[in-house]
Amino acid sequence: MEAEDPFNNALTQLASITDLITIDNEYYEMLKSPRREVIVALPLKLGDGTSVTFTGYRVQHNNARGPYKGGIRYHPSVTLSEVKALAMWMTWKAAVIDIPFGGAKGGVAVDPKRLSNDDLERLTRKYVSALERDIGPEIDIPAPDLNTNPQTMAWMMNEYSRLHGHNVPAVVTGKPIEIGGSEGRAAATGRGVAICAREAVKKYLHSDMKDVSVAVQGFGNVGSNTVKSLMEMGAKIVAISDVVGGARPKGPRKYFEQSFSTLLEASNKLGSVSLIPNVDQISNEQVIETEADLLIPAALENQITENNAQKVKAKIVIEAANGPTTPMADKIMERRGIRLVPDILANSGGVLVSYFEWVQNLNRDHWTEEEVNNRLEHKMVHAFNEVVTLAEKDGIDLRRAALVLAVNKVVAAMKLSGWH
Ligand code: GLU
């Protein structure tokens, strides 16, 4: 079957709440299309002498509530449609977690694993110089996403600063700590996901994390930090996967008994979690179908679809990735009584701590990790409760409740600012 179009899915989600709110058609139309879509050609002479032209994107969906904000991904399958969907989701995410940002996203269609470090640095610098007028601390603030990291952000900050003749740390977030990054930013998304998991377990399973089993799809920055926080809470991890494959622990207990650092070290050394000793190797598909209380997709879009939603065994799905569940799968799982904590709430801890980083940069300040984590905890729990309260009041699922909350805030800002 043809892959689902992410932007169509984002539009279907938006359409699913129009009967729940009073929204003038004029504003609905404005929300359906991003304000700006920038596509740039990035010609690059690689270290091996060949010349390749990559395509770079930056989509700015809405900035009624503040400067555009969102990550940049490097992946061979990046398309305009994907970046548009991700940009729209960023608008909702910033509104749900209640930070003064709009939504944007960027990407380059490239397989970074096939480029040398030098080539990647030059590609990153080209991307920034091509988009120099489109980004800025008060305009649009990029951050890491799939296959980009603090080093990528350091190059971006340096290139932008070089072009402007002075140091501009607030132009990107997710930087290394040494050059203005925030304590706690690297772990923030996973930490926030685990906080949502804990709150959902309390609310819907009336249980403690120590009694809960979890399957996690994805072991990149978000997946691994989610596992780390969940293990700290005492949850039992029964399946993990990465791009290579998945693993279920062998033995009577059927959960990973080693410490998180042992697990991470082994997977780094061997190249995949699926290769660590004493596990049954499983596919990424099988992770989705694992017998566990919680399922946490922390990889890519379109992982839970109409083809496998029927086979999900978890009681609660927590979306650590952006857009892992298609609208059809949403319906199937809702019918089956499976709760779903949506991406725009569950993974908003990342952009939240990005906001903290930006505030620290603008104030030339540096907060302790404890301060960052306390603020993260407080904001995540507050947003979770707000969404749950609205869902109960209106008798709707958590995805629609989070969307109602977000769209109402964004439309209020558009109206007050006189967008028409
Ligand atoms: N890429 C992350 C996301 O999808 C973080 C964005 C940010 O920090 O601006 O939420």
mmCIF file of C-alpha atoms in Angstrom, residues 7-365:
data_model
loop_
_atom_site.group_PDB
_atom_site.id
_atom_site.type_symbol
_atom_site.label_atom_id
_atom_site.label_comp_id
_atom_site.label_asym_id
_atom_site.label_seq_id
_atom_site.Cartn_x
_atom_site.Cartn_y
_atom_site.Cartn_z
ATOM 1 C CA PHE A 7 0.358 16.494 5.593
ATOM 2 C CA ASN A 8 -2.964 14.901 4.622
ATOM 3 C CA ASN A 9 -2.979 13.211 8.010
ATOM 4 C CA ALA A 10 -2.303 16.536 9.754
ATOM 5 C CA LEU A 11 -5.213 18.095 7.822
ATOM 6 C CA THR A 12 -7.500 15.175 8.702
ATOM 7 C CA GLN A 13 -6.666 15.680 12.380
ATOM 8 C CA LEU A 14 -7.421 19.408 12.101
ATOM 9 C CA ALA A 15 -10.726 18.665 10.350
ATOM 10 C CA SER A 16 -11.676 16.243 13.145
ATOM 11 C CA ILE A 17 -12.161 19.094 15.634
ATOM 12 C CA THR A 18 -14.012 21.663 13.547
ATOM 13 C CA ASP A 19 -17.366 20.489 14.928
ATOM 14 C CA LEU A 20 -16.044 20.850 18.493
ATOM 15 C CA ILE A 21 -15.023 24.502 18.300
ATOM 16 C CA THR A 22 -16.458 27.633 16.782
ATOM 17 C CA ILE A 23 -13.934 28.600 14.182
ATOM 18 C CA ASP A 24 -14.625 31.055 11.334
ATOM 19 C CA ASN A 25 -13.912 29.547 7.986
ATOM 20 C CA GLU A 26 -11.450 32.365 7.344
ATOM 21 C CA TYR A 27 -9.196 31.197 10.211
ATOM 22 C CA TYR A 28 -9.608 27.535 9.403
ATOM 23 C CA GLU A 29 -8.451 28.258 5.851
ATOM 24 C CA MET A 30 -5.436 30.185 7.164
ATOM 25 C CA LEU A 31 -4.475 27.302 9.456
ATOM 26 C CA LYS A 32 -4.704 24.756 6.666
ATOM 27 C CA SER A 33 -1.730 26.195 4.787
ATOM 28 C CA PRO A 34 1.636 27.211 6.177
ATOM 29 C CA ARG A 35 2.441 30.931 6.003
ATOM 30 C CA ARG A 36 5.675 30.259 4.118
ATOM 31 C CA GLU A 37 7.351 27.292 2.443
ATOM 32 C CA VAL A 38 10.989 27.821 1.504
ATOM 33 C CA ILE A 39 12.845 25.343 -0.703
ATOM 34 C CA VAL A 40 16.558 25.837 -1.351
ATOM 35 C CA ALA A 41 19.080 24.090 -3.564
ATOM 36 C CA LEU A 42 22.253 23.181 -1.699
ATOM 37 C CA PRO A 43 25.015 22.391 -4.212
ATOM 38 C CA LEU A 44 27.972 20.749 -2.524
ATOM 39 C CA LYS A 45 31.311 19.486 -3.701
ATOM 40 C CA LEU A 46 31.948 16.442 -1.520
ATOM 41 C CA GLY A 47 35.310 15.454 -0.079
ATOM 42 C CA ASP A 48 35.604 12.642 -2.625
ATOM 43 C CA GLY A 49 35.453 15.162 -5.481
ATOM 44 C CA THR A 50 31.871 14.480 -6.626
ATOM 45 C CA SER A 51 29.272 17.243 -6.799
ATOM 46 C CA VAL A 52 25.749 16.773 -5.477
ATOM 47 C CA THR A 53 22.865 19.209 -5.106
ATOM 48 C CA PHE A 54 20.761 18.530 -2.035
ATOM 49 C CA THR A 55 17.304 20.010 -1.405
ATOM 50 C CA GLY A 56 16.667 21.889 1.829
ATOM 51 C CA TYR A 57 13.294 22.922 3.268
ATOM 52 C CA ARG A 58 12.003 25.288 5.914
ATOM 53 C CA VAL A 59 8.259 25.521 6.388
ATOM 54 C CA GLN A 60 6.831 28.214 8.670
ATOM 55 C CA HIS A 61 3.299 27.261 9.601
ATOM 56 C CA ASN A 62 2.034 29.929 11.983
ATOM 57 C CA ASN A 63 3.588 32.658 14.155
ATOM 58 C CA ALA A 64 0.568 34.253 15.801
ATOM 59 C CA ARG A 65 1.806 33.246 19.274
ATOM 60 C CA GLY A 66 5.503 34.041 18.807
ATOM 61 C CA PRO A 67 8.519 33.358 16.589
ATOM 62 C CA TYR A 68 8.449 30.209 14.478
ATOM 63 C CA LYS A 69 10.084 27.257 16.219
ATOM 64 C CA GLY A 70 10.953 23.707 15.248
ATOM 65 C CA GLY A 71 13.650 21.208 14.443
ATOM 66 C CA ILE A 72 15.588 20.330 11.314
ATOM 67 C CA ARG A 73 15.875 16.731 10.133
ATOM 68 C CA TYR A 74 18.385 15.096 7.853
ATOM 69 C CA HIS A 75 16.875 12.026 6.230
ATOM 70 C CA PRO A 76 16.728 10.639 2.687
ATOM 71 C CA SER A 77 12.919 10.486 2.810
ATOM 72 C CA VAL A 78 12.381 14.164 3.758
ATOM 73 C CA THR A 79 9.695 15.699 1.523
ATOM 74 C CA LEU A 80 7.837 18.990 1.459
ATOM 75 C CA SER A 81 4.664 17.238 2.614
ATOM 76 C CA GLU A 82 6.418 15.738 5.618
ATOM 77 C CA VAL A 83 7.989 19.061 6.615
ATOM 78 C CA LYS A 84 4.607 20.823 6.248
ATOM 79 C CA ALA A 85 2.947 18.298 8.561
ATOM 80 C CA LEU A 86 5.733 18.553 11.122
ATOM 81 C CA ALA A 87 5.543 22.383 11.001
ATOM 82 C CA MET A 88 1.794 22.328 11.693
ATOM 83 C CA TRP A 89 2.287 19.910 14.582
ATOM 84 C CA MET A 90 4.904 22.295 16.048
ATOM 85 C CA THR A 91 2.309 25.109 16.099
ATOM 86 C CA TRP A 92 -0.074 22.927 18.098
ATOM 87 C CA LYS A 93 2.701 21.606 20.337
ATOM 88 C CA ALA A 94 3.930 25.065 21.393
ATOM 89 C CA ALA A 95 0.324 26.058 22.152
ATOM 90 C CA VAL A 96 -0.436 22.903 24.182
ATOM 91 C CA ILE A 97 2.671 23.244 26.358
ATOM 92 C CA ASP A 98 1.977 26.982 26.456
ATOM 93 C CA ILE A 99 5.179 28.641 25.304
ATOM 94 C CA PRO A 100 5.223 31.815 23.198
ATOM 95 C CA PHE A 101 6.292 30.239 19.901
ATOM 96 C CA GLY A 102 4.716 29.435 16.574
ATOM 97 C CA GLY A 103 5.433 26.342 14.535
ATOM 98 C CA ALA A 104 7.996 25.572 11.835
ATOM 99 C CA LYS A 105 10.079 22.664 10.629
ATOM 100 C CA GLY A 106 13.025 22.146 8.326
ATOM 101 C CA GLY A 107 14.856 19.353 6.663
ATOM 102 C CA VAL A 108 17.380 18.270 4.098
ATOM 103 C CA ALA A 109 16.791 15.233 1.899
ATOM 104 C CA VAL A 110 20.103 13.510 2.603
ATOM 105 C CA ASP A 111 21.401 10.327 4.171
ATOM 106 C CA PRO A 112 23.850 11.797 6.696
ATOM 107 C CA LYS A 113 25.440 8.389 7.284
ATOM 108 C CA ARG A 114 26.858 8.527 3.765
ATOM 109 C CA LEU A 115 28.574 11.888 4.288
ATOM 110 C CA SER A 116 31.846 12.567 6.072
ATOM 111 C CA ASN A 117 31.813 14.878 9.073
ATOM 112 C CA ASP A 118 33.423 17.622 6.962
ATOM 113 C CA ASP A 119 30.794 17.275 4.244
ATOM 114 C CA LEU A 120 28.023 17.393 6.846
ATOM 115 C CA GLU A 121 29.467 20.560 8.345
ATOM 116 C CA ARG A 122 29.635 22.237 4.934
ATOM 117 C CA LEU A 123 26.096 21.122 4.076
ATOM 118 C CA THR A 124 24.833 22.524 7.392
ATOM 119 C CA ARG A 125 26.590 25.846 6.797
ATOM 120 C CA LYS A 126 25.142 26.033 3.258
ATOM 121 C CA TYR A 127 21.659 25.405 4.647
ATOM 122 C CA VAL A 128 22.038 28.269 7.128
ATOM 123 C CA SER A 129 23.448 30.708 4.609
ATOM 124 C CA ALA A 130 20.646 29.847 2.149
ATOM 125 C CA LEU A 131 18.065 30.538 4.864
ATOM 126 C CA GLU A 132 19.888 33.388 6.582
ATOM 127 C CA ARG A 133 17.036 35.857 6.140
ATOM 128 C CA ASP A 134 14.361 33.386 7.144
ATOM 129 C CA ILE A 135 15.734 32.454 10.555
ATOM 130 C CA GLY A 136 16.774 34.515 13.592
ATOM 131 C CA PRO A 137 16.185 34.710 17.364
ATOM 132 C CA GLU A 138 12.994 36.756 16.868
ATOM 133 C CA ILE A 139 11.992 35.190 13.538
ATOM 134 C CA ASP A 140 12.429 31.422 13.432
ATOM 135 C CA ILE A 141 14.564 29.298 15.743
ATOM 136 C CA PRO A 142 15.714 25.858 14.526
ATOM 137 C CA ALA A 143 16.611 22.913 16.782
ATOM 138 C CA PRO A 144 17.673 19.279 16.445
ATOM 139 C CA ASP A 145 15.389 16.581 15.068
ATOM 140 C CA LEU A 146 16.009 13.238 13.374
ATOM 141 C CA ASN A 147 19.771 12.788 12.604
ATOM 142 C CA THR A 148 20.733 16.275 13.739
ATOM 143 C CA ASN A 149 22.304 16.949 17.127
ATOM 144 C CA PRO A 150 24.092 19.529 19.310
ATOM 145 C CA GLN A 151 27.088 19.516 16.934
ATOM 146 C CA THR A 152 24.805 20.386 13.996
ATOM 147 C CA MET A 153 23.350 23.235 16.070
ATOM 148 C CA ALA A 154 26.866 24.475 16.932
ATOM 149 C CA TRP A 155 27.693 24.742 13.208
ATOM 150 C CA MET A 156 24.392 26.517 12.559
ATOM 151 C CA MET A 157 24.942 29.011 15.342
ATOM 152 C CA ASN A 158 28.481 29.672 14.184
ATOM 153 C CA GLU A 159 27.486 30.165 10.549
ATOM 154 C CA TYR A 160 24.653 32.526 11.443
ATOM 155 C CA SER A 161 26.902 34.434 13.873
ATOM 156 C CA ARG A 162 29.658 34.682 11.243
ATOM 157 C CA LEU A 163 27.203 36.139 8.711
ATOM 158 C CA HIS A 164 25.996 38.659 11.304
ATOM 159 C CA GLY A 165 29.389 39.639 12.664
ATOM 160 C CA HIS A 166 28.599 38.820 16.286
ATOM 161 C CA ASN A 167 27.701 35.883 18.504
ATOM 162 C CA VAL A 168 23.977 34.980 18.281
ATOM 163 C CA PRO A 169 23.331 31.977 20.552
ATOM 164 C CA ALA A 170 19.527 32.414 20.568
ATOM 165 C CA VAL A 171 19.247 31.647 16.829
ATOM 166 C CA VAL A 172 19.123 27.889 17.481
ATOM 167 C CA THR A 173 18.422 25.680 20.486
ATOM 168 C CA GLY A 174 19.733 22.261 21.401
ATOM 169 C CA LYS A 175 23.316 23.576 21.316
ATOM 170 C CA PRO A 176 26.210 22.033 23.237
ATOM 171 C CA ILE A 177 26.256 23.359 26.814
ATOM 172 C CA GLU A 178 29.694 24.947 26.306
ATOM 173 C CA ILE A 179 28.301 27.432 23.772
ATOM 174 C CA GLY A 180 24.957 28.337 25.339
ATOM 175 C CA GLY A 181 23.005 25.080 25.354
ATOM 176 C CA SER A 182 20.698 24.368 28.274
ATOM 177 C CA GLU A 183 21.238 21.784 30.943
ATOM 178 C CA GLY A 184 18.685 19.034 30.492
ATOM 179 C CA ARG A 185 17.861 19.798 26.840
ATOM 180 C CA ALA A 186 19.280 16.586 25.356
ATOM 181 C CA ALA A 187 17.200 14.424 27.707
ATOM 182 C CA ALA A 188 14.141 16.706 27.765
ATOM 183 C CA THR A 189 11.899 15.075 25.159
ATOM 184 C CA GLY A 190 12.330 11.592 26.645
ATOM 185 C CA ARG A 191 11.924 12.931 30.156
ATOM 186 C CA GLY A 192 8.679 14.641 29.196
ATOM 187 C CA VAL A 193 7.415 11.463 27.513
ATOM 188 C CA ALA A 194 8.089 9.494 30.704
ATOM 189 C CA ILE A 195 6.298 12.130 32.804
ATOM 190 C CA CYS A 196 3.244 11.789 30.531
ATOM 191 C CA ALA A 197 3.485 8.012 30.797
ATOM 192 C CA ARG A 198 3.561 8.223 34.590
ATOM 193 C CA GLU A 199 0.553 10.569 34.705
ATOM 194 C CA ALA A 200 -1.410 8.418 32.239
ATOM 195 C CA VAL A 201 -0.668 5.269 34.251
ATOM 196 C CA LYS A 202 -1.870 6.974 37.422
ATOM 197 C CA LYS A 203 -5.009 8.309 35.755
ATOM 198 C CA TYR A 204 -6.101 5.409 33.553
ATOM 199 C CA LEU A 205 -4.525 2.298 35.056
ATOM 200 C CA HIS A 206 -4.602 3.478 38.691
ATOM 201 C CA SER A 207 -1.216 1.959 38.963
ATOM 202 C CA ASP A 208 2.396 2.771 39.754
ATOM 203 C CA MET A 209 5.202 2.820 37.182
ATOM 204 C CA LYS A 210 6.909 -0.014 39.046
ATOM 205 C CA ASP A 211 4.085 -2.348 38.033
ATOM 206 C CA VAL A 212 4.010 -1.341 34.413
ATOM 207 C CA SER A 213 5.582 -2.959 31.318
ATOM 208 C CA VAL A 214 6.604 -0.860 28.322
ATOM 209 C CA ALA A 215 7.581 -1.483 24.697
ATOM 210 C CA VAL A 216 9.565 1.301 23.034
ATOM 211 C CA GLN A 217 10.026 1.592 19.270
ATOM 212 C CA GLY A 218 13.138 3.702 18.575
ATOM 213 C CA PHE A 219 16.406 4.125 20.431
ATOM 214 C CA GLY A 220 17.682 7.458 19.137
ATOM 215 C CA ASN A 221 17.830 10.588 21.277
ATOM 216 C CA VAL A 222 14.124 10.468 22.149
ATOM 217 C CA GLY A 223 13.709 6.685 22.500
ATOM 218 C CA SER A 224 16.834 6.182 24.574
ATOM 219 C CA ASN A 225 16.123 9.044 26.958
ATOM 220 C CA THR A 226 12.550 7.821 27.319
ATOM 221 C CA VAL A 227 13.860 4.381 28.306
ATOM 222 C CA LYS A 228 16.299 6.011 30.732
ATOM 223 C CA SER A 229 13.607 8.035 32.521
ATOM 224 C CA LEU A 230 11.182 5.094 32.541
ATOM 225 C CA MET A 231 13.828 2.836 34.101
ATOM 226 C CA GLU A 232 14.503 5.504 36.752
ATOM 227 C CA MET A 233 10.780 5.388 37.545
ATOM 228 C CA GLY A 234 11.007 1.615 37.930
ATOM 229 C CA ALA A 235 9.048 0.626 34.790
ATOM 230 C CA LYS A 236 9.839 -2.733 33.161
ATOM 231 C CA ILE A 237 11.072 -2.380 29.573
ATOM 232 C CA VAL A 238 10.004 -5.481 27.655
ATOM 233 C CA ALA A 239 10.953 -4.530 24.085
ATOM 234 C CA ILE A 240 13.153 -1.947 22.358
ATOM 235 C CA SER A 241 14.040 -1.442 18.707
ATOM 236 C CA ASP A 242 16.171 0.790 16.540
ATOM 237 C CA VAL A 243 16.736 1.217 12.789
ATOM 238 C CA VAL A 244 18.477 -2.181 12.600
ATOM 239 C CA GLY A 245 15.887 -4.242 14.514
ATOM 240 C CA GLY A 246 14.243 -4.988 17.826
ATOM 241 C CA ALA A 247 14.957 -6.978 20.969
ATOM 242 C CA ARG A 248 12.921 -8.767 23.611
ATOM 243 C CA PRO A 249 14.865 -10.004 26.643
ATOM 244 C CA LYS A 250 15.047 -13.773 27.098
ATOM 245 C CA GLY A 251 14.687 -15.417 30.480
ATOM 246 C CA PRO A 252 11.873 -15.791 32.989
ATOM 247 C CA ARG A 253 11.480 -12.087 33.789
ATOM 248 C CA LYS A 254 11.162 -10.959 30.153
ATOM 249 C CA TYR A 255 12.368 -7.423 30.832
ATOM 250 C CA PHE A 256 15.738 -5.697 30.562
ATOM 251 C CA GLU A 257 17.425 -6.211 33.913
ATOM 252 C CA GLN A 258 20.657 -4.369 33.146
ATOM 253 C CA SER A 259 21.108 -0.666 33.954
ATOM 254 C CA PHE A 260 20.347 1.906 31.291
ATOM 255 C CA SER A 261 24.029 2.814 30.856
ATOM 256 C CA THR A 262 24.955 -0.856 30.302
ATOM 257 C CA LEU A 263 22.199 -1.144 27.724
ATOM 258 C CA LEU A 264 23.235 2.024 25.902
ATOM 259 C CA GLU A 265 26.911 1.097 25.926
ATOM 260 C CA ALA A 266 26.188 -2.367 24.558
ATOM 261 C CA SER A 267 23.948 -1.060 21.815
ATOM 262 C CA ASN A 268 26.507 1.604 20.816
ATOM 263 C CA LYS A 269 29.324 -0.926 20.798
ATOM 264 C CA LEU A 270 27.431 -3.552 18.813
ATOM 265 C CA GLY A 271 25.633 -1.099 16.539
ATOM 266 C CA SER A 272 22.087 -2.020 17.574
ATOM 267 C CA VAL A 273 19.964 -3.000 20.599
ATOM 268 C CA SER A 274 18.916 -6.044 18.604
ATOM 269 C CA LEU A 275 22.483 -7.383 18.775
ATOM 270 C CA ILE A 276 22.946 -7.351 22.542
ATOM 271 C CA PRO A 277 23.217 -10.799 24.199
ATOM 272 C CA ASN A 278 20.283 -12.714 25.712
ATOM 273 C CA VAL A 279 17.529 -11.261 23.605
ATOM 274 C CA ASP A 280 15.104 -12.583 21.029
ATOM 275 C CA GLN A 281 15.532 -10.557 17.875
ATOM 276 C CA ILE A 282 12.257 -9.119 16.658
ATOM 277 C CA SER A 283 11.216 -6.755 13.897
ATOM 278 C CA ASN A 284 10.091 -3.166 14.370
ATOM 279 C CA GLU A 285 6.571 -4.370 13.515
ATOM 280 C CA GLN A 286 6.694 -6.900 16.340
ATOM 281 C CA VAL A 287 7.573 -4.161 18.828
ATOM 282 C CA ILE A 288 4.263 -2.482 17.985
ATOM 283 C CA GLU A 289 2.464 -5.779 18.678
ATOM 284 C CA THR A 290 4.281 -6.548 21.938
ATOM 285 C CA GLU A 291 2.300 -7.637 24.982
ATOM 286 C CA ALA A 292 2.863 -4.622 27.294
ATOM 287 C CA ASP A 293 0.865 -2.087 29.294
ATOM 288 C CA LEU A 294 2.350 0.836 27.393
ATOM 289 C CA LEU A 295 3.502 1.190 23.804
ATOM 290 C CA ILE A 296 5.772 4.126 23.008
ATOM 291 C CA PRO A 297 6.483 4.735 19.312
ATOM 292 C CA ALA A 298 9.627 6.921 19.341
ATOM 293 C CA ALA A 299 10.816 6.648 15.746
ATOM 294 C CA LEU A 300 9.112 7.897 12.590
ATOM 295 C CA GLU A 301 5.671 8.798 11.245
ATOM 296 C CA ASN A 302 3.098 6.215 10.142
ATOM 297 C CA GLN A 303 4.137 3.301 12.347
ATOM 298 C CA ILE A 304 0.671 2.463 13.693
ATOM 299 C CA THR A 305 -1.626 2.212 10.701
ATOM 300 C CA GLU A 306 -4.902 0.564 9.725
ATOM 301 C CA ASN A 307 -2.810 -2.551 9.009
ATOM 302 C CA ASN A 308 -1.529 -3.119 12.544
ATOM 303 C CA ALA A 309 -3.746 -1.021 14.877
ATOM 304 C CA GLN A 310 -5.872 -4.123 15.419
ATOM 305 C CA LYS A 311 -2.820 -5.959 16.740
ATOM 306 C CA VAL A 312 -1.730 -3.380 19.333
ATOM 307 C CA LYS A 313 -1.926 -5.033 22.741
ATOM 308 C CA ALA A 314 -0.993 -2.073 24.936
ATOM 309 C CA LYS A 315 -3.600 -0.324 27.070
ATOM 310 C CA ILE A 316 -2.054 3.084 26.475
ATOM 311 C CA VAL A 317 -0.023 4.427 23.535
ATOM 312 C CA ILE A 318 2.248 7.399 24.264
ATOM 313 C CA GLU A 319 3.432 9.143 21.084
ATOM 314 C CA ALA A 320 7.076 10.102 21.545
ATOM 315 C CA ALA A 321 7.597 10.443 17.773
ATOM 316 C CA ASN A 322 5.784 13.028 15.686
ATOM 317 C CA GLY A 323 2.850 11.566 13.770
ATOM 318 C CA PRO A 324 3.449 7.847 14.462
ATOM 319 C CA THR A 325 -0.291 7.034 14.298
ATOM 320 C CA THR A 326 -2.451 7.513 11.197
ATOM 321 C CA PRO A 327 -6.020 8.860 11.526
ATOM 322 C CA MET A 328 -7.439 5.431 10.545
ATOM 323 C CA ALA A 329 -5.365 3.736 13.258
ATOM 324 C CA ASP A 330 -6.589 6.356 15.746
ATOM 325 C CA LYS A 331 -10.183 5.330 15.042
ATOM 326 C CA ILE A 332 -9.444 1.620 15.321
ATOM 327 C CA MET A 333 -7.662 2.005 18.642
ATOM 328 C CA GLU A 334 -10.299 4.346 20.031
ATOM 329 C CA ARG A 335 -12.953 1.721 19.223
ATOM 330 C CA ARG A 336 -10.842 -0.870 20.997
ATOM 331 C CA GLY A 337 -10.635 1.295 24.121
ATOM 332 C CA ILE A 338 -6.905 1.964 23.827
ATOM 333 C CA ARG A 339 -5.958 5.356 25.232
ATOM 334 C CA LEU A 340 -3.534 7.489 23.267
ATOM 335 C CA VAL A 341 -1.480 10.391 24.601
ATOM 336 C CA PRO A 342 -0.854 12.447 21.432
ATOM 337 C CA ASP A 343 2.532 13.628 20.140
ATOM 338 C CA ILE A 344 1.716 17.331 20.511
ATOM 339 C CA LEU A 345 1.430 16.764 24.260
ATOM 340 C CA ALA A 346 3.671 13.751 24.910
ATOM 341 C CA ASN A 347 6.818 14.947 23.130
ATOM 342 C CA SER A 348 6.486 18.661 23.900
ATOM 343 C CA GLY A 349 9.185 18.498 26.605
ATOM 344 C CA GLY A 350 11.832 18.988 23.906
ATOM 345 C CA VAL A 351 10.544 22.268 22.553
ATOM 346 C CA LEU A 352 9.700 23.338 26.107
ATOM 347 C CA VAL A 353 13.328 23.076 27.194
ATOM 348 C CA SER A 354 14.304 24.684 23.865
ATOM 349 C CA TYR A 355 12.212 27.628 25.026
ATOM 350 C CA PHE A 356 14.089 27.612 28.353
ATOM 351 C CA GLU A 357 17.363 27.606 26.410
ATOM 352 C CA TRP A 358 16.246 30.566 24.285
ATOM 353 C CA VAL A 359 15.199 32.519 27.401
ATOM 354 C CA GLN A 360 18.563 31.797 29.049
ATOM 355 C CA ASN A 361 20.419 32.908 25.888
ATOM 356 C CA LEU A 362 18.466 36.168 25.614
ATOM 357 C CA ASN A 363 19.184 36.880 29.288
ATOM 358 C CA ARG A 364 22.812 35.697 29.104
ATOM 359 C CA ASP A 365 21.893 33.305 31.912
#
